[in-house]
């Protein structure tokens, strides 16, 4: 039944095994360490864990250069450890999503090694080759300023190979039916070991035509339907959460008009305009982005997020808008990346301002879709700009004031633990915040719990209520005869707003879900609410007896 779609009202937590918890003291996180933190994750209230790549890899790109799709990197443990991990998650009611990186492999993958050595190998056509360097080799690079070409010459193969990303990540020829069959085999393998789905990396590139003679690449959307059908046959509840930074208007092609393709996609359009709203206190472009991405099938869902493991991509913003965000949140060029994004974590981006952090998370939690939290952001972790590219925001989890933040017993962690400044582990860690009832961590637990008790956001339809100022965003969600109101003041100044609910609503109390600050309508049915700087409110319309009024389908 449609009501059984778990991802419609979930809270997803993203982490890297390598930087979460080290149990064996070698400096790298591992599955045994992660298993010891499952009770923490259950206590935080998240419903699903998304794991970044953990398969065998040279780790030149944080594991996204996969060298074996059917194994576990030995520094993280064994397949047995992985199965114990998924079993531990199941015991705690946690689902597991893993990264599916099939746009490219590592150049050390046996497939590529066989392909480059033997033109007659079946793996030769699993990659994309050209005898001559295409004229457009310098176009379409994903990492400007770091990457110069999408075609490189291989001395062994005596040919050029295509790579949309780094030169050590040759693209798979995903148009090849044998490659597509292998992708299904990979998915089936991990489903059998207990996962509930996949975060598919770089989906537009996976389904795009590739080749030296391709002048205008077309997306092969039916490939997504094949993936989805396979998931449904093997495991009915399994999903694909797609990384697809596409323009509004094309997203329905990824979902499918009847929801027959992808189940979830990250909403990059809303994410980028959300940061513009936070930078300028202007909600209007954000409202436009939400309206542009409102349409989706009943079974489809947006993944809403603030920061992830990559740069904060601002490429969809207009140049003036992007400049405004850079000026506010990344004024130093060293804080910027690839000529389009910000490489900072959320807390330092917002200058460590608790009010703004709460506002940002409250806003993200109440956007239409499923919220996705990145590890460490629940305690306000910082970044290390001395580390190259995106590694600055991928430092180990800060558990306590013990040496190496309680992450490892080794003196040489996989990446340096943040130990200096206001975001050092001596000041920002789980143990201290657990003991403080007013900490960001305890606030996050409360907001996660409340978000799961407001299914209208995940399931319902939304509309906007105009209050005469673009600095205040008022959203109303309706679902099954019930309604909630989410209000956010994007300004650093207090704002008083007055409004009436939609015509079909009888004048009634707005019951505050986060405090005792309820709102009663005046004689004309209008509400007057005073918002502090960066203030937010979650109201349930007409009281807390909503469960008695909830309609069935």
Coordinates of C-alpha atoms in Angstrom, one line a residue, residues 450 452-456 479-484 513 540-551:
X450 CA 8.9 16.1 16.4
X452 CA 8.5 12.2 12.7
X453 CA 5.3 13.2 14.5
X454 CA 4.3 15.6 11.7
X455 CA 3.7 13.3 8.7
X456 CA 1.9 16.1 7.0
X479 CA -3.1 15.8 4.9
X480 CA -6.0 13.7 5.9
X481 CA -8.1 16.4 7.4
X482 CA -5.2 17.8 9.4
X483 CA -3.0 20.8 9.0
X484 CA 0.3 22.2 10.3
X513 CA 4.6 22.0 18.9
X540 CA -0.7 22.4 14.6
X541 CA -3.9 23.9 13.4
X542 CA -6.9 23.6 15.7
X543 CA -5.2 21.8 18.6
X544 CA -3.6 18.5 19.4
X545 CA -6.5 16.2 18.9
X546 CA -5.5 15.7 15.3
X547 CA -5.1 11.9 15.7
X548 CA -8.8 11.7 16.4
X549 CA -9.6 13.6 13.3
X550 CA -7.2 12.0 10.9
X551 CA -9.0 10.6 7.9

